[in-house]
Short mmCIF file of C-alpha atoms in Angstrom, two decimals:
data_model
loop_
_atom_site.label_atom_id
_atom_site.label_comp_id
_atom_site.label_asym_id
_atom_site.label_seq_id
_atom_site.Cartn_x
_atom_site.Cartn_y
_atom_site.Cartn_z
CA MET M 1 -18.05 -20.95 8.44
CA SER M 2 -15.44 -21.73 11.10
CA THR M 3 -11.77 -20.93 10.74
CA PRO M 4 -9.84 -24.01 9.53
CA ILE M 5 -7.11 -25.31 11.84
CA VAL M 6 -3.60 -24.70 10.48
CA SER M 7 -0.45 -25.97 12.21
CA ALA M 8 1.98 -23.49 13.76
CA VAL M 9 4.69 -24.51 11.29
CA THR M 10 2.39 -23.86 8.33
CA GLN M 11 1.35 -20.53 9.82
CA ARG M 12 4.99 -19.45 9.97
CA TRP M 13 5.60 -20.50 6.35
CA VAL M 14 2.53 -18.62 5.13
CA LEU M 15 3.60 -15.48 6.99
CA VAL M 16 7.24 -15.62 5.87
CA LEU M 17 6.46 -16.32 2.21
CA GLY M 18 3.62 -13.77 2.15
CA ALA M 19 5.92 -11.17 3.70
CA ILE M 20 8.76 -11.83 1.23
CA ALA M 21 6.49 -11.52 -1.79
CA SER M 22 4.71 -8.46 -0.35
CA LEU M 23 8.06 -6.82 0.40
CA MET M 24 9.09 -7.09 -3.26
CA ALA M 25 5.75 -5.77 -4.50
CA ALA M 26 5.65 -2.87 -2.02
CA LEU M 27 9.30 -1.98 -2.60
CA ASP M 28 8.74 -1.58 -6.33
CA THR M 29 6.00 1.01 -5.74
CA LEU M 30 8.59 3.81 -5.43
CA VAL M 31 11.90 2.01 -6.02
CA VAL M 32 12.59 3.80 -9.31
CA ALA M 33 11.81 7.28 -7.93
CA THR M 34 15.44 8.15 -7.06
CA ALA M 35 16.85 6.37 -10.13
CA LEU M 36 14.81 8.25 -12.75
CA SER M 37 17.67 10.52 -13.77
CA THR M 38 19.99 7.56 -14.37
CA ILE M 39 17.33 5.64 -16.33
CA ARG M 40 16.48 8.76 -18.37
CA HIS M 41 20.13 9.16 -19.37
CA ASP M 42 20.55 5.50 -20.35
CA LEU M 43 17.30 5.23 -22.33
CA GLY M 44 17.25 8.75 -23.76
CA ALA M 45 13.73 9.45 -22.49
CA SER M 46 12.08 12.61 -21.25
CA LEU M 47 11.56 12.82 -17.51
CA GLN M 48 7.80 13.32 -17.97
CA THR M 49 7.57 10.15 -20.07
CA LEU M 50 9.74 8.26 -17.62
CA GLU M 51 7.44 9.14 -14.73
CA TRP M 52 5.10 6.51 -16.17
CA THR M 53 7.57 3.88 -14.96
CA VAL M 54 6.19 4.84 -11.53
CA ASN M 55 2.62 5.66 -12.56
CA GLY M 56 2.13 2.64 -14.84
CA TYR M 57 3.01 0.28 -11.99
CA ASN M 58 0.81 2.06 -9.46
CA LEU M 59 -2.08 2.30 -11.93
CA SER M 60 -2.35 -1.43 -12.71
CA PHE M 61 -1.52 -2.28 -9.09
CA ALA M 62 -4.27 -0.17 -7.54
CA VAL M 63 -6.94 -0.88 -10.17
CA LEU M 64 -6.72 -4.68 -10.06
CA LEU M 65 -6.62 -5.37 -6.31
CA MET M 66 -10.33 -6.18 -6.05
CA THR M 67 -10.11 -8.26 -9.21
CA ALA M 68 -7.25 -10.18 -7.64
CA ALA M 69 -9.33 -10.97 -4.56
CA VAL M 70 -12.23 -12.22 -6.69
CA LEU M 71 -9.96 -14.42 -8.81
CA GLY M 72 -8.38 -15.84 -5.65
CA ASP M 73 -11.76 -16.70 -4.18
CA ARG M 74 -12.85 -18.37 -7.42
CA PHE M 75 -9.73 -20.20 -8.62
CA GLY M 76 -7.77 -20.59 -5.37
CA ARG M 77 -5.87 -17.98 -3.36
CA LYS M 78 -2.60 -19.93 -3.34
CA ARG M 79 -2.84 -20.67 -7.06
CA MET M 80 -3.48 -17.05 -8.04
CA PHE M 81 -0.82 -15.87 -5.57
CA MET M 82 1.67 -18.05 -7.44
CA VAL M 83 0.44 -16.71 -10.78
CA GLY M 84 1.00 -13.17 -9.50
CA LEU M 85 4.47 -14.00 -8.18
CA GLY M 86 5.42 -15.61 -11.49
CA MET M 87 4.17 -12.59 -13.44
CA PHE M 88 6.05 -10.25 -11.12
CA VAL M 89 9.34 -12.14 -11.53
CA ALA M 90 9.02 -12.38 -15.33
CA ALA M 91 8.11 -8.69 -15.61
CA SER M 92 11.05 -7.74 -13.35
CA ALA M 93 13.41 -9.51 -15.73
CA SER M 94 11.75 -7.73 -18.66
CA CYS M 95 12.25 -4.37 -16.90
CA ALA M 96 15.96 -5.10 -16.44
CA LEU M 97 16.34 -6.11 -20.10
CA SER M 98 14.44 -3.08 -21.46
CA THR M 99 16.28 -1.02 -24.06
CA SER M 100 13.60 1.66 -24.50
CA VAL M 101 11.26 3.57 -22.24
CA VAL M 102 8.23 2.06 -23.99
CA THR M 103 9.24 -1.52 -23.17
CA LEU M 104 10.16 -0.48 -19.62
CA ILE M 105 6.73 1.08 -19.02
CA ALA M 106 4.96 -1.95 -20.51
CA ALA M 107 6.94 -4.30 -18.25
CA ARG M 108 6.14 -2.11 -15.24
CA VAL M 109 2.41 -2.35 -16.01
CA VAL M 110 2.65 -6.15 -16.03
CA GLN M 111 4.67 -5.97 -12.81
CA GLY M 112 1.79 -4.03 -11.26
CA ILE M 113 -0.69 -6.73 -12.27
CA GLY M 114 1.46 -9.35 -10.56
CA ALA M 115 1.83 -7.10 -7.51
CA ALA M 116 -1.96 -6.75 -7.21
CA LEU M 117 -2.32 -10.54 -7.04
CA ILE M 118 0.54 -10.81 -4.54
CA MET M 119 -0.55 -8.10 -2.12
CA SER M 120 -4.27 -8.88 -2.06
CA LEU M 121 -3.85 -12.64 -1.73
CA ALA M 122 -0.93 -12.52 0.73
CA LEU M 123 -3.21 -10.65 3.11
CA ALA M 124 -6.03 -13.16 2.55
CA LEU M 125 -3.74 -16.18 3.00
CA VAL M 126 -2.23 -14.82 6.23
CA SER M 127 -5.65 -13.83 7.57
CA ALA M 128 -7.01 -17.31 6.89
CA ALA M 129 -3.99 -19.14 8.34
CA PHE M 130 -4.01 -17.49 11.78
CA PRO M 131 -6.73 -17.83 14.41
CA PRO M 132 -8.43 -14.64 15.65
CA GLU M 133 -6.36 -14.38 18.83
CA LYS M 134 -3.07 -14.34 16.86
CA ARG M 135 -4.15 -12.50 13.73
CA GLY M 136 -3.17 -9.02 14.94
CA MET M 137 0.41 -10.13 15.61
CA ALA M 138 0.63 -11.70 12.14
CA MET M 139 -0.81 -8.59 10.53
CA GLY M 140 1.70 -6.48 12.44
CA LEU M 141 4.62 -8.45 11.04
CA LEU M 142 3.22 -8.44 7.50
CA GLN M 143 2.33 -4.75 7.53
CA GLY M 144 5.55 -3.75 9.27
CA ILE M 145 7.58 -5.33 6.49
CA THR M 146 5.29 -3.94 3.78
CA GLY M 147 5.34 -0.42 5.24
CA LEU M 148 9.11 -0.55 5.62
CA ALA M 149 9.43 -1.60 1.97
CA VAL M 150 7.29 1.33 0.77
CA ALA M 151 9.27 3.81 2.88
CA CYS M 152 12.64 2.36 1.84
CA GLY M 153 11.86 2.24 -1.89
CA PRO M 154 13.66 5.51 -2.71
CA LEU M 155 16.64 4.49 -0.53
CA VAL M 156 17.03 1.10 -2.18
CA GLY M 157 16.58 2.53 -5.66
CA GLY M 158 19.15 5.26 -5.06
CA ALA M 159 21.67 2.93 -3.44
CA VAL M 160 21.44 0.31 -6.20
CA ALA M 161 21.51 2.90 -8.99
CA GLU M 162 24.60 4.55 -7.46
CA GLY M 163 26.46 1.38 -6.51
CA LEU M 164 25.58 -0.93 -9.41
CA SER M 165 23.19 0.09 -12.18
CA TRP M 166 19.47 0.80 -12.42
CA GLN M 167 18.85 -2.62 -13.98
CA TRP M 168 19.76 -4.29 -10.70
CA ILE M 169 16.73 -2.66 -9.08
CA PHE M 170 14.73 -5.24 -11.02
CA TRP M 171 17.22 -8.11 -11.24
CA LEU M 172 17.16 -8.42 -7.43
CA ASN M 173 13.55 -9.62 -7.59
CA VAL M 174 14.30 -12.53 -9.91
CA PRO M 175 16.31 -14.94 -7.71
CA ILE M 176 14.14 -14.18 -4.66
CA GLY M 177 10.97 -14.92 -6.61
CA LEU M 178 12.38 -18.08 -8.20
CA VAL M 179 13.26 -19.46 -4.76
CA ALA M 180 9.92 -18.41 -3.24
CA LEU M 181 7.71 -19.99 -5.92
CA PRO M 182 8.46 -23.68 -5.18
CA MET M 183 8.33 -22.93 -1.45
CA VAL M 184 4.83 -21.50 -1.83
CA ALA M 185 3.78 -24.58 -3.81
CA ALA M 186 5.07 -26.89 -1.08
CA ARG M 187 4.26 -25.01 2.12
CA VAL M 188 1.16 -22.82 1.66
CA PRO M 189 -2.29 -24.44 1.93
CA GLU M 190 -4.89 -23.69 -0.72
CA GLY M 191 -7.99 -21.70 0.13
CA PHE M 192 -11.13 -20.61 -1.70
CA GLY M 193 -13.91 -18.12 -1.17
CA PRO M 194 -17.59 -19.07 -1.08
CA ASP M 195 -18.38 -17.91 -4.62
CA THR M 196 -18.32 -20.33 -7.55
CA ALA M 197 -19.06 -17.74 -10.26
CA VAL M 198 -17.37 -14.53 -11.32
CA ASP M 199 -19.61 -11.46 -11.44
CA GLY M 200 -18.36 -10.09 -14.77
CA THR M 201 -20.54 -6.97 -14.71
CA GLY M 202 -19.50 -6.04 -11.17
CA LEU M 203 -15.87 -6.74 -11.97
CA ALA M 204 -15.95 -4.50 -15.04
CA LEU M 205 -17.70 -1.66 -13.18
CA VAL M 206 -15.35 -1.60 -10.18
CA THR M 207 -12.25 -1.99 -12.36
CA GLY M 208 -13.36 0.83 -14.66
CA GLY M 209 -14.24 3.04 -11.71
CA ALA M 210 -10.90 2.44 -9.98
CA PHE M 211 -9.05 3.09 -13.25
CA GLY M 212 -10.84 6.42 -13.70
CA VAL M 213 -10.04 7.52 -10.14
CA VAL M 214 -6.36 6.62 -10.38
CA TRP M 215 -5.97 8.09 -13.88
CA GLY M 216 -7.56 11.36 -12.83
CA LEU M 217 -5.38 11.63 -9.72
CA VAL M 218 -2.18 10.73 -11.57
CA ARG M 219 -2.89 13.19 -14.42
CA GLY M 220 -4.33 16.01 -12.31
CA ASN M 221 -1.07 17.84 -11.63
CA ILE M 222 0.16 17.33 -15.20
CA ALA M 223 -2.90 18.03 -17.36
CA GLY M 224 -4.56 20.40 -14.86
CA TRP M 225 -7.35 19.63 -12.40
CA SER M 226 -9.88 21.57 -14.47
CA SER M 227 -8.89 19.95 -17.78
CA ALA M 228 -11.48 17.95 -19.71
CA GLU M 229 -9.33 14.81 -19.45
CA VAL M 230 -9.20 14.87 -15.65
CA LEU M 231 -12.82 15.96 -15.12
CA ILE M 232 -14.17 13.30 -17.49
CA SER M 233 -11.98 10.69 -15.83
CA LEU M 234 -13.09 11.52 -12.28
CA VAL M 235 -16.77 12.10 -13.06
CA GLY M 236 -16.89 8.94 -15.15
CA ALA M 237 -15.22 7.02 -12.35
CA LEU M 238 -17.80 8.18 -9.82
CA ALA M 239 -20.60 7.19 -12.20
CA LEU M 240 -19.12 3.70 -12.68
CA LEU M 241 -18.63 3.21 -8.93
CA ALA M 242 -22.22 4.32 -8.27
CA ALA M 243 -23.38 1.82 -10.91
CA PHE M 244 -21.26 -0.84 -9.22
CA VAL M 245 -22.96 -0.20 -5.86
CA ALA M 246 -26.41 -0.32 -7.48
CA TRP M 247 -25.57 -3.53 -9.37
CA GLU M 248 -24.13 -5.30 -6.33
CA ALA M 249 -27.13 -4.32 -4.20
CA ARG M 250 -29.48 -6.30 -6.44
CA ALA M 251 -27.19 -9.00 -7.87
CA ARG M 252 -28.10 -12.59 -7.01
CA GLU M 253 -24.45 -13.51 -6.38
CA PRO M 254 -22.70 -10.17 -5.73
CA MET M 255 -18.99 -9.85 -6.25
CA PHE M 256 -18.78 -7.71 -3.12
CA PRO M 257 -21.67 -7.69 -0.60
CA MET M 258 -22.59 -4.07 0.13
CA ARG M 259 -23.82 -5.14 3.57
CA LEU M 260 -20.20 -5.20 4.73
CA PHE M 261 -20.13 -1.40 4.69
CA VAL M 262 -22.91 -1.35 7.30
CA ASN M 263 -20.36 -2.84 9.69
CA ARG M 264 -18.61 -0.06 11.64
CA GLY M 265 -15.37 -1.99 11.96
CA PHE M 266 -15.16 -2.64 8.22
CA ALA M 267 -16.21 0.85 7.09
CA ALA M 268 -14.17 2.83 9.62
CA GLY M 269 -11.12 0.60 9.24
CA ASN M 270 -11.08 0.98 5.45
CA THR M 271 -11.60 4.74 5.59
CA ALA M 272 -8.85 5.13 8.18
CA ILE M 273 -6.37 3.06 6.15
CA PHE M 274 -7.15 5.17 3.05
CA LEU M 275 -6.27 8.34 4.98
CA THR M 276 -3.22 6.70 6.58
CA PHE M 277 -1.70 5.74 3.24
CA ALA M 278 -2.56 9.14 1.76
CA ALA M 279 -0.46 10.74 4.50
CA LEU M 280 2.26 8.06 4.35
CA PHE M 281 2.86 8.26 0.59
CA GLY M 282 3.01 12.06 0.78
CA GLU M 283 5.73 11.69 3.43
CA VAL M 284 7.71 9.16 1.41
CA PHE M 285 7.45 11.30 -1.73
CA PHE M 286 8.68 14.55 -0.16
CA TYR M 287 10.96 13.65 2.77
CA ALA M 288 13.68 12.15 0.57
CA GLN M 289 13.41 15.08 -1.84
CA PHE M 290 13.80 17.61 0.98
CA LEU M 291 16.94 15.90 2.26
CA GLN M 292 18.41 16.05 -1.24
CA ALA M 293 17.15 19.41 -2.54
CA VAL M 294 17.55 21.43 0.68
CA LEU M 295 20.08 19.62 2.88
CA HIS M 296 22.11 18.45 -0.15
CA TYR M 297 22.49 14.76 0.62
CA GLY M 298 22.79 12.21 -2.16
CA PRO M 299 20.12 9.54 -2.74
CA LEU M 300 21.89 7.03 -0.49
CA GLY M 301 22.66 9.60 2.20
CA ALA M 302 19.06 10.81 2.19
CA GLY M 303 17.76 7.26 2.50
CA LEU M 304 20.05 6.49 5.43
CA ARG M 305 18.86 9.59 7.24
CA LEU M 306 15.27 8.41 6.92
CA LEU M 307 16.07 5.29 8.97
CA PRO M 308 14.87 6.77 12.31
CA TRP M 309 11.47 6.99 10.62
CA THR M 310 11.43 3.86 8.49
CA LEU M 311 12.88 1.39 11.00
CA THR M 312 10.05 2.06 13.43
CA LEU M 313 7.73 0.35 10.92
CA PHE M 314 9.75 -2.86 11.22
CA PHE M 315 10.26 -2.86 14.99
CA CYS M 316 7.02 -1.34 16.29
CA ALA M 317 4.34 -2.74 13.96
CA PRO M 318 4.61 -6.37 15.22
CA ALA M 319 4.34 -5.21 18.83
CA ALA M 320 1.37 -3.01 17.94
CA GLY M 321 -0.33 -5.94 16.23
CA ALA M 322 0.12 -8.16 19.27
CA LEU M 323 -1.20 -5.37 21.52
CA ALA M 324 -4.25 -4.98 19.28
CA ASP M 325 -5.03 -8.65 19.96
CA ARG M 326 -5.28 -7.78 23.67
CA ILE M 327 -6.84 -4.32 23.91
CA GLY M 328 -8.55 -3.87 20.54
CA GLU M 329 -7.80 -1.79 17.50
CA ARG M 330 -9.50 1.51 18.30
CA PRO M 331 -7.11 2.92 20.94
CA LEU M 332 -4.07 2.04 18.81
CA MET M 333 -5.52 3.54 15.65
CA VAL M 334 -6.70 6.76 17.26
CA SER M 335 -3.49 7.38 19.18
CA GLY M 336 -1.30 6.16 16.30
CA LEU M 337 -2.86 8.48 13.75
CA ALA M 338 -2.65 11.35 16.23
CA LEU M 339 1.08 10.66 16.70
CA MET M 340 1.54 10.41 12.94
CA ALA M 341 -0.16 13.78 12.46
CA GLY M 342 1.82 15.35 15.31
CA GLY M 343 5.14 14.17 13.87
CA MET M 344 4.25 15.49 10.43
CA PHE M 345 3.17 18.89 11.76
CA TRP M 346 6.47 18.98 13.69
CA VAL M 347 8.47 18.22 10.52
CA ALA M 348 6.61 20.94 8.60
CA ALA M 349 7.22 23.49 11.36
CA SER M 350 10.93 22.58 11.57
CA ALA M 351 11.63 22.81 7.84
CA ASP M 352 14.05 25.62 7.01
CA PRO M 353 16.83 26.01 4.41
CA ALA M 354 19.34 26.75 7.19
CA MET M 355 18.33 23.84 9.45
CA THR M 356 20.41 20.78 10.32
CA TYR M 357 19.29 17.19 9.95
CA GLY M 358 19.17 16.67 13.74
CA ALA M 359 15.98 18.73 13.98
CA PHE M 360 14.13 16.01 12.07
CA VAL M 361 15.17 12.96 14.09
CA ILE M 362 12.62 13.11 16.93
CA PRO M 363 9.61 14.06 14.75
CA PHE M 364 10.60 11.28 12.33
CA ILE M 365 10.50 8.79 15.19
CA VAL M 366 7.19 10.12 16.52
CA SER M 367 5.56 9.90 13.10
CA GLY M 368 7.02 6.46 12.43
CA VAL M 369 5.83 5.02 15.73
CA GLY M 370 2.34 6.37 15.06
CA THR M 371 2.26 4.82 11.58
CA SER M 372 3.47 1.51 13.01
CA MET M 373 0.56 1.47 15.46
CA VAL M 374 -2.00 2.09 12.73
CA LEU M 375 -1.09 -0.34 9.95
CA PRO M 376 -1.65 -3.70 11.69
CA SER M 377 -4.57 -2.39 13.72
CA ALA M 378 -6.47 -1.24 10.63
CA GLN M 379 -5.90 -4.57 8.88
CA SER M 380 -7.06 -6.47 11.94
CA ALA M 381 -10.16 -4.29 12.29
CA VAL M 382 -11.20 -4.88 8.68
CA VAL M 383 -10.64 -8.63 8.42
CA GLY M 384 -12.00 -9.15 11.91
CA ALA M 385 -15.27 -7.49 10.97
CA VAL M 386 -16.25 -10.22 8.49
CA GLU M 387 -16.87 -13.95 8.62
CA HIS M 388 -14.10 -16.28 7.48
CA ALA M 389 -15.66 -16.85 4.05
CA MET M 390 -15.42 -13.11 3.29
CA LEU M 391 -11.70 -12.74 4.15
CA GLY M 392 -10.59 -12.62 0.51
CA LYS M 393 -13.04 -9.88 -0.42
CA ALA M 394 -12.29 -7.91 2.75
CA ALA M 395 -8.55 -8.17 2.07
CA GLY M 396 -9.03 -7.06 -1.55
CA ALA M 397 -11.12 -4.06 -0.57
CA ASN M 398 -8.61 -3.06 2.10
CA SER M 399 -5.68 -3.38 -0.30
CA MET M 400 -7.46 -1.25 -2.89
CA MET M 401 -8.21 1.43 -0.30
CA ARG M 402 -4.52 1.51 0.68
CA GLU M 403 -3.28 1.96 -2.87
CA LEU M 404 -5.97 4.48 -3.80
CA GLY M 405 -5.08 6.38 -0.65
CA GLY M 406 -1.42 6.41 -1.66
CA VAL M 407 -2.15 7.76 -5.14
CA PHE M 408 -4.55 10.34 -3.67
CA GLY M 409 -1.97 11.44 -1.08
CA ILE M 410 0.81 12.02 -3.60
CA ALA M 411 -1.56 13.88 -5.95
CA ILE M 412 -2.84 16.21 -3.22
CA ALA M 413 0.60 16.82 -1.69
CA ALA M 414 2.11 17.52 -5.12
CA ALA M 415 -0.70 19.94 -5.97
CA VAL M 416 -0.18 21.88 -2.73
CA PHE M 417 3.59 21.88 -3.27
CA ALA M 418 3.21 23.21 -6.83
CA ALA M 419 0.87 25.96 -5.65
CA THR M 420 3.14 27.19 -2.85
CA GLY M 421 6.71 26.34 -3.87
CA GLY M 422 8.96 24.82 -6.51
CA TYR M 423 12.37 23.40 -7.36
CA ALA M 424 14.22 26.61 -8.31
CA SER M 425 16.01 26.96 -4.95
CA ALA M 426 16.22 25.48 -1.47
CA ALA M 427 14.06 28.32 -0.13
CA GLU M 428 11.40 27.78 -2.80
CA PHE M 429 11.37 24.03 -2.18
CA THR M 430 10.96 24.59 1.55
CA ALA M 431 8.09 27.01 0.90
CA GLY M 432 6.16 24.22 -0.83
CA PHE M 433 7.37 21.37 1.38
CA GLY M 434 5.85 22.73 4.61
CA PRO M 435 2.27 23.10 3.33
CA ALA M 436 2.44 19.75 1.50
CA ILE M 437 3.40 17.94 4.70
CA GLU M 438 0.78 19.88 6.68
CA VAL M 439 -1.91 18.63 4.31
CA GLY M 440 -0.70 15.06 4.92
CA ALA M 441 -0.81 15.68 8.67
CA ALA M 442 -4.39 16.94 8.36
CA LEU M 443 -5.35 13.74 6.52
CA ALA M 444 -3.82 11.67 9.35
CA LEU M 445 -5.73 13.74 11.91
CA LEU M 446 -8.95 13.15 9.97
CA GLY M 447 -8.11 9.44 10.06
CA ALA M 448 -7.84 9.58 13.85
CA THR M 449 -11.31 11.10 13.97
CA VAL M 450 -12.68 8.36 11.72
CA ALA M 451 -11.04 5.70 13.90
CA LEU M 452 -13.15 6.87 16.83
CA ALA M 453 -16.07 5.18 15.06
CA LEU M 454 -14.47 1.74 15.45
CA PRO M 455 -16.34 -0.50 17.92
CA ARG M 456 -14.93 -1.02 21.39
CA ARG M 457 -13.53 -4.44 22.19
CA ARG M 458 -15.98 -6.37 24.34
CA ALA M 459 -14.39 -8.02 27.36
CA GLY M 460 -13.54 -11.65 26.67
CA VAL M 461 -13.92 -11.40 22.88
CA PRO M 462 -10.64 -11.96 21.00
CA ALA M 463 -9.55 -9.71 18.17
CA ALA M 464 -10.99 -10.48 14.75
CA ASP M 465 -13.42 -13.06 16.11
CA PRO M 466 -15.92 -13.75 13.33
CA GLU M 467 -18.63 -14.50 15.89
CA ALA M 468 -18.17 -11.03 17.41
CA LYS M 469 -19.03 -9.16 14.21
CA ALA M 470 -22.50 -8.30 15.41
CA VAL M 471 -20.97 -6.20 18.19
CA SER M 472 -19.53 -3.78 15.63
CA VAL M 473 -22.61 -3.29 13.46
#
């Protein structure tokens, strides 16, 4: 199936509206992290209970990304994108109006469902709107904004909670979403996948498997990694995912063709993005805490001092995406992940209770530039490895790998931190911070190794050319 021709004006509208919606969804991944104390005081909740305002969102978000892609292919990507945006806006208002922790958590779960539809289908809509030779640049802009939103979540949450109130963290989404919805209806073209039926069995298996993985990772550091709850969750998840692979391999109309994983570009790109987000979320989770717990900055001050790291995602990712269109994804992903790992190892080595903030500036920039090189390149490698009809499924799989990687990264980093340090003093926090960041750096380095398996760009073949997919098998 050939790529449909879309005007340059429509391309710009799809990218802008997809980026705005994705920014809101990505921002809310960690936006409440630095406002938990304020919310706990207002709602009279325990901190452990309130952590589910973060986990509930991430759980429904990560679990339903593949489901979102399937629904978009079946009922229309634009239509389901608008459904997701509407759900996200309504749930944001419900979060702001919550008077108890139970209603807040419930609203956050619904917000996560809307975010899954937004993120998965924004990627599919942008991928479909741009021709292969411009897709890397578009992905760079989309992923730069999305990555910046994830990294700035704690900053925005802390600034809003300090300057206004925690409710405004959620109210801010409402007017933006209400303006975006009619613009999407008027400016974004509809698109469908090739499937006319929904594979209910496959959908149930992959959703159950993803739920088990995320639940086990989220609960591991709380209930204990050897607890029956966590072991049953993870083992059951693996069994469901194995059943999903077996089912899809023999299904007449598979929800997700297993043949895609034979493609080196698709398999290596998805594995690399999983490891990238595992390292990235570990950074986001602990950098802001170090600046507050050890260097004694407030939430807003800590967020501002992360700007040398976070702003690189906005400025460098579009350039990296455009460069990937010219030279291919592999060199950018390998070198980017190596830079990311190097910056993280540098941060871990520099961490000391008596240090000054200036020691972090250069390694922050190095790590941020590396991350900026990876995000658009990985997206381009994955969607470019499949024919146009499979863009929705490829985008859904890639989005799920990103979110699962993020949950995995936080769980592993937190486990290492708990085993080597704690919150009792600046020295104890630093003792756990260094090893936690080193583990993230090792994951990024493993990602660089995986990226070596990406196919080389053949001379004269544009990035993400569906006809070039045989080169990467």
